[in-house]
CSV table of C-alpha atoms in Angstrom, one decimal:
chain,number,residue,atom,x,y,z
A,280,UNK,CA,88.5,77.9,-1.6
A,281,UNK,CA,92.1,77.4,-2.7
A,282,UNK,CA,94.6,75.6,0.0
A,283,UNK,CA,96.5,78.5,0.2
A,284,UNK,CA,93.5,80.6,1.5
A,285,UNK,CA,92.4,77.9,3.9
A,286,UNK,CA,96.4,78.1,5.5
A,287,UNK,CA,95.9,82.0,5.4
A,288,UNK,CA,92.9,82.0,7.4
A,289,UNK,CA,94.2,79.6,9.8
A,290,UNK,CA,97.1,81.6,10.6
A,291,UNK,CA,95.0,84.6,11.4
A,292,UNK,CA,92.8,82.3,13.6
A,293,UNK,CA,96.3,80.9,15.1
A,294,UNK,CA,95.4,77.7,14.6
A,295,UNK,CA,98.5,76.5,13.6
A,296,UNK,CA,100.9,73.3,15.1
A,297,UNK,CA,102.9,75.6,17.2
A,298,UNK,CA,100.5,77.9,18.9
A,299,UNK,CA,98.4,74.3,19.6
A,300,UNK,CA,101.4,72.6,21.1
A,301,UNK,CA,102.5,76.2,22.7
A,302,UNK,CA,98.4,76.2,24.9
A,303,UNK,CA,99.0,72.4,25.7
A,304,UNK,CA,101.6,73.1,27.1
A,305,UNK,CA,100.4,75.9,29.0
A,306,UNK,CA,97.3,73.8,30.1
A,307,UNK,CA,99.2,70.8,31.4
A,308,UNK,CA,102.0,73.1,33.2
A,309,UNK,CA,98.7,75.1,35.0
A,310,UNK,CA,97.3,71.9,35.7
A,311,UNK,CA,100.6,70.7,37.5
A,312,UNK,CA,100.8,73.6,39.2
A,313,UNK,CA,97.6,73.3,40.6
A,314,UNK,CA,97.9,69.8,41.6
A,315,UNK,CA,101.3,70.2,43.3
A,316,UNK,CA,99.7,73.3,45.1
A,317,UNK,CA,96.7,71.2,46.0
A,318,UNK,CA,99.7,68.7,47.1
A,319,UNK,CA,101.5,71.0,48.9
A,320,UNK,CA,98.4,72.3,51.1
A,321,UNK,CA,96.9,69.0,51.9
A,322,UNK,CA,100.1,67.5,52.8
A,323,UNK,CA,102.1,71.0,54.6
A,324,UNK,CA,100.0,74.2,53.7
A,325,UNK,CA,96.5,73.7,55.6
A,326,UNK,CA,99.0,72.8,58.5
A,327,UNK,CA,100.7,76.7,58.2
A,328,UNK,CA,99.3,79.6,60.1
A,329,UNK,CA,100.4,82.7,59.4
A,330,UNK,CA,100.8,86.7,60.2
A,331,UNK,CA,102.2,89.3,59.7
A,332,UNK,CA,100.4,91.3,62.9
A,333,UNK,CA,103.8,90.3,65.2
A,334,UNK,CA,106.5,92.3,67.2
A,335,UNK,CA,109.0,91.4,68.9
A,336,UNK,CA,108.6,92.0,72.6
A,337,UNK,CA,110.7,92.0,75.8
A,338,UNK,CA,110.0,92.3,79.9
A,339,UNK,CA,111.3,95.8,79.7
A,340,UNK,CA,111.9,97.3,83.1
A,341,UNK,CA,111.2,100.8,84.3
A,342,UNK,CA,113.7,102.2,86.9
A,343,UNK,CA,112.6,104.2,89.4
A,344,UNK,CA,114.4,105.1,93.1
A,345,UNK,CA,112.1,104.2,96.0
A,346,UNK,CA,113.5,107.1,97.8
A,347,UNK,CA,113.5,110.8,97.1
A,348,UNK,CA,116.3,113.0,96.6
A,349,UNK,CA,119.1,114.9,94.9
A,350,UNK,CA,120.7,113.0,92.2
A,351,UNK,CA,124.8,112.4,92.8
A,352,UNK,CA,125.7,110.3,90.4
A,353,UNK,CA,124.9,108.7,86.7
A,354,UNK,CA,127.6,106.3,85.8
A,355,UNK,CA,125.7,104.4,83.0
A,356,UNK,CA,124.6,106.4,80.0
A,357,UNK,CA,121.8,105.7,77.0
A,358,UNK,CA,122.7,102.1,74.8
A,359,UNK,CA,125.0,100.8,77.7
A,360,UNK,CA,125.2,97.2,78.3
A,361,UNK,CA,124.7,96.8,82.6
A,362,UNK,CA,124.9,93.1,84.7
A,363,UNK,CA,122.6,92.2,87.6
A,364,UNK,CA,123.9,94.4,90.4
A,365,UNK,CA,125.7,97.0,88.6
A,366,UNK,CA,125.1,100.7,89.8
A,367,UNK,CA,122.8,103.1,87.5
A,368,UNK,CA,121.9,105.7,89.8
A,369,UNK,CA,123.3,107.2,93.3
A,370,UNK,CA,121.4,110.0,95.3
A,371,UNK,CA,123.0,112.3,97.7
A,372,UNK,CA,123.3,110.0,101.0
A,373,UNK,CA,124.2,112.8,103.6
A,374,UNK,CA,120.7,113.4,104.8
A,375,UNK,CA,120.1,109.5,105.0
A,376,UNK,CA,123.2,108.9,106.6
A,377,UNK,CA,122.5,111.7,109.5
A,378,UNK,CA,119.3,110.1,109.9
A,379,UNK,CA,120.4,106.5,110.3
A,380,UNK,CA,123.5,107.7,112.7
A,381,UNK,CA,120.6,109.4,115.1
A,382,UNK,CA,118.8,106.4,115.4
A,383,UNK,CA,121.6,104.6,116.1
A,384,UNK,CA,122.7,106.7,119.1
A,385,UNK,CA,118.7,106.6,120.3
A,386,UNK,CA,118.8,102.7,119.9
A,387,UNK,CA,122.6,102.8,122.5
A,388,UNK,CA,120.5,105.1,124.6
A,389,UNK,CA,117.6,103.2,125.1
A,390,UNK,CA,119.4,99.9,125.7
A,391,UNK,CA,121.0,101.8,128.2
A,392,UNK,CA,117.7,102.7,129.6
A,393,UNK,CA,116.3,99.4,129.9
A,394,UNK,CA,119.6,98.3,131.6
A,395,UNK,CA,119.3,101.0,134.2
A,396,UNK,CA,115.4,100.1,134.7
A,397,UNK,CA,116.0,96.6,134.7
A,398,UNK,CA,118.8,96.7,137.2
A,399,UNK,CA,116.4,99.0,139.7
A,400,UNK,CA,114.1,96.5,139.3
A,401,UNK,CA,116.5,94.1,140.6
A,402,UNK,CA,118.0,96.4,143.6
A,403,UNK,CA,113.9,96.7,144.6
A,404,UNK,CA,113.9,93.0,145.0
A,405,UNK,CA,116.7,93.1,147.3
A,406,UNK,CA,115.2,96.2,149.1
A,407,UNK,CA,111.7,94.2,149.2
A,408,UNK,CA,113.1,91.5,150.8
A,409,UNK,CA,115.0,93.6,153.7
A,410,UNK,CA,111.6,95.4,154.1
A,411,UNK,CA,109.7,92.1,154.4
A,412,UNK,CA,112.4,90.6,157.0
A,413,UNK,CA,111.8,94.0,159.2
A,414,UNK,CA,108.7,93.9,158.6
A,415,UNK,CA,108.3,90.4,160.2
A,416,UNK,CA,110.9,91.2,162.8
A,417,UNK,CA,108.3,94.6,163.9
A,418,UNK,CA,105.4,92.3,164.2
A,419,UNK,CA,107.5,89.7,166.6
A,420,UNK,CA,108.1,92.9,168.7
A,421,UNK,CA,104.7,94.0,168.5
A,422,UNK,CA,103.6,91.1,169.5
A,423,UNK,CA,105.9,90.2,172.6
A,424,UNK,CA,105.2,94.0,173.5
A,425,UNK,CA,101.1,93.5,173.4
A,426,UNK,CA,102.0,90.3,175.5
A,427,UNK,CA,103.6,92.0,178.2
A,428,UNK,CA,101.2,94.8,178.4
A,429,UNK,CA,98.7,92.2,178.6
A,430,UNK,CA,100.4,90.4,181.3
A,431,UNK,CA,101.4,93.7,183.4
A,432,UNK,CA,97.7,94.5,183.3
A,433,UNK,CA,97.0,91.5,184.9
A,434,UNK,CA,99.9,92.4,187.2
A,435,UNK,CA,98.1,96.1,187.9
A,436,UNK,CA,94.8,94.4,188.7
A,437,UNK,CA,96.3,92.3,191.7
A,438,UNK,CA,98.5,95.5,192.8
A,439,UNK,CA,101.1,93.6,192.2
A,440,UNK,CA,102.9,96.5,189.8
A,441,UNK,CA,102.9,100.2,190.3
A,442,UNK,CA,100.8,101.6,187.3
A,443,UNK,CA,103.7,103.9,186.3
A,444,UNK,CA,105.5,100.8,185.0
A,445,UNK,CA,102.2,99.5,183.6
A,446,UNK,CA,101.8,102.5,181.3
A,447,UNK,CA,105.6,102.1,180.5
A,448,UNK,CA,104.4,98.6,178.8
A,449,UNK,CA,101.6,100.0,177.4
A,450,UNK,CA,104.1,102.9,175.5
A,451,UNK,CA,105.9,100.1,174.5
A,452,UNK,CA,103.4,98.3,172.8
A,453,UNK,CA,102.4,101.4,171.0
A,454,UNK,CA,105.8,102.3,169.5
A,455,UNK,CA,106.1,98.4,168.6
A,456,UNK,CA,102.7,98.6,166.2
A,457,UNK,CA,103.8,102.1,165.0
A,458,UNK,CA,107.0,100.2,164.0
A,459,UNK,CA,104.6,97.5,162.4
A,460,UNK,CA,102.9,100.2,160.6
A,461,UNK,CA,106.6,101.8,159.1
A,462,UNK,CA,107.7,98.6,158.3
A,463,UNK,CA,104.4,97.8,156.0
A,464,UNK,CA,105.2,101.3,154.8
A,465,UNK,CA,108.5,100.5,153.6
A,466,UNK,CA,107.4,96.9,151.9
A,467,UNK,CA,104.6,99.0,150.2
A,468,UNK,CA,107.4,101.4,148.9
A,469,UNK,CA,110.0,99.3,147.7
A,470,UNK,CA,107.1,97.2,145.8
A,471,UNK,CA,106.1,100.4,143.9
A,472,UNK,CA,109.5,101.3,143.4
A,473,UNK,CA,110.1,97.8,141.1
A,474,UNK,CA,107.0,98.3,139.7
A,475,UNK,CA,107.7,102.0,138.7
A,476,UNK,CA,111.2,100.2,137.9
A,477,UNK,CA,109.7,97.1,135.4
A,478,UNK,CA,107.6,99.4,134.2
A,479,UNK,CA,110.1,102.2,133.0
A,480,UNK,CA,112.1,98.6,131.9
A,481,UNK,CA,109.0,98.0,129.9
A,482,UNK,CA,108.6,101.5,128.5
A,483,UNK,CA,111.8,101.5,127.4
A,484,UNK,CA,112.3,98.1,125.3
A,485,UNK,CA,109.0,99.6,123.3
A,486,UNK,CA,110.7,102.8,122.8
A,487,UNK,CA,114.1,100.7,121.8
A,488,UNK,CA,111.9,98.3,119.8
A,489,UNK,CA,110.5,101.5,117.9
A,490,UNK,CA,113.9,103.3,117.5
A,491,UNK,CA,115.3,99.6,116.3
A,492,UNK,CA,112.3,99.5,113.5
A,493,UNK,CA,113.4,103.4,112.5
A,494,UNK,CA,116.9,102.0,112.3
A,495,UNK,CA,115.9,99.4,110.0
A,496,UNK,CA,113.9,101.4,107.9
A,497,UNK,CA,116.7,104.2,107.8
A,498,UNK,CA,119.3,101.8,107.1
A,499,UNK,CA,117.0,100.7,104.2
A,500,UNK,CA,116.7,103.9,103.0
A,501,UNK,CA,120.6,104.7,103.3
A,502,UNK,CA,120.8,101.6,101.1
A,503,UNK,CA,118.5,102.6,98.5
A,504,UNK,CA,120.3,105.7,97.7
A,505,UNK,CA,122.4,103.2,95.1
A,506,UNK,CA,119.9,102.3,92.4
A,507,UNK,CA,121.0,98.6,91.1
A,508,UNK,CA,120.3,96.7,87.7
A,509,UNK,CA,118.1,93.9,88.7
A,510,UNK,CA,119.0,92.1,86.1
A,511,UNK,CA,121.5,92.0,82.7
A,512,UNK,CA,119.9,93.9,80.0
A,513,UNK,CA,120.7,97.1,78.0
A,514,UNK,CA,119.8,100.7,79.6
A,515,UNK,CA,117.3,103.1,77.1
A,516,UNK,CA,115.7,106.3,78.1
A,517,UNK,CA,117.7,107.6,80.1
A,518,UNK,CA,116.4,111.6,81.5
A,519,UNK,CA,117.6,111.9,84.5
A,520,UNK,CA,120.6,114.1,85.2
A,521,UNK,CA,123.4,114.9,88.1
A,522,UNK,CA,121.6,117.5,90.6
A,523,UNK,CA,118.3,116.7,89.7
A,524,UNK,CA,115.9,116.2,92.1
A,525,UNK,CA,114.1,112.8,91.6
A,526,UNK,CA,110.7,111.5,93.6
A,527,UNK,CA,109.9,108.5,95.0
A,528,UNK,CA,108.9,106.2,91.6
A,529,UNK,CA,109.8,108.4,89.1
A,530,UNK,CA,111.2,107.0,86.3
A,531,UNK,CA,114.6,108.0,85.7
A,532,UNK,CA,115.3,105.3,83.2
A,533,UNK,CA,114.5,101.5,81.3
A,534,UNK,CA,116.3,98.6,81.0
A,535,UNK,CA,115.8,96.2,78.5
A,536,UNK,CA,116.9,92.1,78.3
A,537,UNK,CA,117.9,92.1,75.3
A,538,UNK,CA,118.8,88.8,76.2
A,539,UNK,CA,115.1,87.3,76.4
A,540,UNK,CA,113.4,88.8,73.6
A,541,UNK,CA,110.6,86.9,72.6
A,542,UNK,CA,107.7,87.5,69.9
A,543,UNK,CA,103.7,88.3,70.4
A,544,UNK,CA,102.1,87.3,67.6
A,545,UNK,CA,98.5,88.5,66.9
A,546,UNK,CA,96.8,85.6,64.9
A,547,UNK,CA,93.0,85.9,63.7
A,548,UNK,CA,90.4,83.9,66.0
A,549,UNK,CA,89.8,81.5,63.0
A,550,UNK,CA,93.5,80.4,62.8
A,551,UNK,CA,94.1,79.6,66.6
A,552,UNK,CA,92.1,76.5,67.0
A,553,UNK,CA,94.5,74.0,66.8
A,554,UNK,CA,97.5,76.0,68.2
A,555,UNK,CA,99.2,74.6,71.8
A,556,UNK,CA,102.4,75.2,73.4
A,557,UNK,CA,105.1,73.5,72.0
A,558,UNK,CA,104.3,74.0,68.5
A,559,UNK,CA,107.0,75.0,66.4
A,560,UNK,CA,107.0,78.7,64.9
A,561,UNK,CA,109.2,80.2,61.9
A,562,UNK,CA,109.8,83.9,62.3
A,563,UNK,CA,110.8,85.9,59.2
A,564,UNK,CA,112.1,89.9,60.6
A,565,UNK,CA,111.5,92.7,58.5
A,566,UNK,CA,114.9,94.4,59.4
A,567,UNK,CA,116.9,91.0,58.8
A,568,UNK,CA,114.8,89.2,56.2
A,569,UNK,CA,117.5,86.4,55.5
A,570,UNK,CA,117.8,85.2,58.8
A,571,UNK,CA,116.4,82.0,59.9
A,572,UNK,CA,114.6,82.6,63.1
A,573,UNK,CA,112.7,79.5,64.9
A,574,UNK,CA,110.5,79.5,68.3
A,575,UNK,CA,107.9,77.5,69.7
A,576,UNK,CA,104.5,78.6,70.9
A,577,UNK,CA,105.1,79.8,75.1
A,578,UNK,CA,101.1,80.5,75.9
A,579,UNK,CA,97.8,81.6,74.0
A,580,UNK,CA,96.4,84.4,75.7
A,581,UNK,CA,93.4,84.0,77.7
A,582,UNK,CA,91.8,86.6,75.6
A,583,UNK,CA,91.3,88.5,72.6
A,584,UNK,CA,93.9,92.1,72.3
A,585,UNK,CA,90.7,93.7,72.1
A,586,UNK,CA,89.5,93.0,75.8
A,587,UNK,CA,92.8,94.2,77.3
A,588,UNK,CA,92.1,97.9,76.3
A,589,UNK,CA,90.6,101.0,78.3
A,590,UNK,CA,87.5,100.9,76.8
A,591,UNK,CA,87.0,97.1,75.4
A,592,UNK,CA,84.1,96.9,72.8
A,593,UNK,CA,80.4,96.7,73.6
A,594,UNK,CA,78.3,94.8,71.0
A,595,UNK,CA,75.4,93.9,73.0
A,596,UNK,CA,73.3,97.4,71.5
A,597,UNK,CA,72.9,99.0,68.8
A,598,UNK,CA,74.0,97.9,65.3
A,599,UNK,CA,76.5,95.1,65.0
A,600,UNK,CA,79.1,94.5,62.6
A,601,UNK,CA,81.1,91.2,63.2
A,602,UNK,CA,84.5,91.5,63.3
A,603,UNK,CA,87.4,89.0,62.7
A,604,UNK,CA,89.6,89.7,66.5
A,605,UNK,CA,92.8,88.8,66.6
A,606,UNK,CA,94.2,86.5,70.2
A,607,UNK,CA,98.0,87.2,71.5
A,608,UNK,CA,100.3,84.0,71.1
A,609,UNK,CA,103.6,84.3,72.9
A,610,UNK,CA,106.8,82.6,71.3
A,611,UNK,CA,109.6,82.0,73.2
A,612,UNK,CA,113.1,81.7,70.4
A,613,UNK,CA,115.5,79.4,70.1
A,614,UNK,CA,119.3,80.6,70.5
A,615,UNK,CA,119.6,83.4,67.7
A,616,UNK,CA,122.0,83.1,64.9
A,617,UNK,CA,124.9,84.7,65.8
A,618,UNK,CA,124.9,88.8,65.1
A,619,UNK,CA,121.8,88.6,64.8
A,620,UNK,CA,120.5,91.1,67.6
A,621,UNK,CA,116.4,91.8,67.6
A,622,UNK,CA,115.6,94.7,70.4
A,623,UNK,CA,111.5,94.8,71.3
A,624,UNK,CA,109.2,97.1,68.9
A,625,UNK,CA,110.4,95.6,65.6
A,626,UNK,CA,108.4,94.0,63.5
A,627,UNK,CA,108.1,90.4,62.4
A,628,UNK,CA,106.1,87.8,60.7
A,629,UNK,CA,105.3,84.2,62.7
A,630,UNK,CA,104.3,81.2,61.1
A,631,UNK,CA,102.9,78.2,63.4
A,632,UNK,CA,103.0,74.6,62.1
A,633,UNK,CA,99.9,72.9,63.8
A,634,UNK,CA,100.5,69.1,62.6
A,635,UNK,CA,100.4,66.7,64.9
A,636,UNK,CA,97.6,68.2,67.3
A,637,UNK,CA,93.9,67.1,67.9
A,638,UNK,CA,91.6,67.0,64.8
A,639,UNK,CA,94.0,68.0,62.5
């Protein structure tokens, strides 16, 4: 075979300088690559856990008027910005208001009550202690009256009286205990009289206590006719309309902290054995994938999504497939750059650096 043929055929076999130093090359830059990944995940990737199962999330609050009625006033619309305290919703007062000014002439009425009571309970006292005085004054006349009957009997015995004046004693004596008898009479009365008294007194603080407690309440509900923002946040959802009629917890409206927002991530079982709070978390956003969003790990949930739902899984019959379940992590964020705003329901990715905890 002739040189020339031997070069031919090792062209078509590319076995030439070129294509040798071109598949070195390719080896050793593979084999770099794999060593600096196998760098890169002993010394910062095996550290990583990531997913992209992660929304952003916020305390969202539903309002809702603890009172019924007719609606008066909306002066916050869909997308508005509200503070703590502002007002979202008003109701018709008027019925309210009649209510509460009722019970405040029934609580003036019965304070009047228990004044008049409680003064004829006093007068009685007075009128108790005149009875008693007479009534001890008619017993000292009884008494010196029995005495002389007693003594002018003697008297008649020994003829020493005519009986004429005897029986004039003995008349008296008798009038003198019926005296007795009406005082006790009148004692007896004037004591029921402050008893009846203290006792209407009585009757009448628990009717004021009541009509005091309906006050309260009324006043309550006069108050809760103006629905308030309990705290800043953004209003959503609004549906509810002037002169609509609205019940007791019906929601009307959200409001959303746009303020707080934080992230739930939903990391596989397998990846959540060395996360704690405190770790640090990168968050990439789908709508806003430039930004640099940070966090660190809030709380682990105490269990996995899948036990939180109406009808959590059964595995302990029939056939069983093992599933991979996922366990909530809440991330509380660092201050966000600025413009940057992220409302609850959009979707992120969060990565959790676990260096630095036990066994890792």
């Amino acid at each position: 075979m002739t040189q020339l043929s031997q070069t031919q055929n090792a062209s078509a076999f590319g076995d030439t300088p070129l294509r040798r130093i071109i598949l070195i090359i390719l080896v050793a830059a593979l084999l770099l690559a794999g060593i600096g990944f196998g760098i890169y995940w002993y010394t910062n990737g095996r550290y990583l856990q990531h997913t992209d199962n992660a929304y952003v999330e916020a305390d969202i609050a539903v309002i809702a008027p603890k009172i019924s009625g007719y609606v008066a006033k909306v002066p916050v619309t869909d997308n508005q910005s509200v503070k703590r305290g502002d007002t979202l919703l008003e109701l018709d007062p008027a019925d309210y208001g009649a209510t509460r000014d009722r019970l405040v002439t029934e609580v003036t009425r019965q304070q009047a009550a228990i004044g008049s009571a409680t003064s004829t309970a006093a007068a009685q006292g007075a009128t108790i202690a005149a009875a008693e005085a007479a009534l001890a004054s008619a017993r000292a006349e009884a008494e010196r009256a029995e005495a002389d009957r007693k003594r002018y009997e003697q008297l008649l015995a020994e003829r020493w009286v005519p009986r004429a004046t005897y029986e004039q004693k003995v008349a008296e004596a008798a009038s003198r205990e019926a005296a007795v008898a009406q005082a006790q009479a009148n004692v007896a009365a004037a004591r029921a009289n402050r008893t009846a008294a203290m006792s209407g007194a009585g009757g009448a603080r628990a009717a004021s206590a009541g009509a005091t407690a309906a006050l309260h309440s009324a006043e309550l509900d006069l108050g809760n006719t103006v629905v308030r923002a309990p705290f800043d946040g953004v209003i959503g959802n609004r549906t509810v309309r002037v002169g609509q009629f609205v019940r007791v917890g019906q929601q009307v409206m959200v409001l959303v902290p746009l303020a707080s927002v934080y992230v739930v991530a939903n990391f596989k079982e397998t990846q959540i054995g060395r996360m704690v709070p405190g770790q640090v978390a990168h968050i990439t956003v789908d709508a806003f994938p430039d930004a640099h969003v940070t966090g660190r790990i809030l709380s682990v949930s105490p269990a996995a999504g899948s036990r939180f739902s109406m009808l959590p899984p059964e595995n302990a019959t029939g056939n069983f497939t093992k599933i991979v379940q996922r366990v909530p992590v809440k991330i509380a964020l660092d201050p966000l750059p600025a413009g940057l705003r992220l409302v609850p329901g959009m979707s992120v990715e969060a990565e959790i650096d676990v260096r630095g905890t036990p066994g890792s």
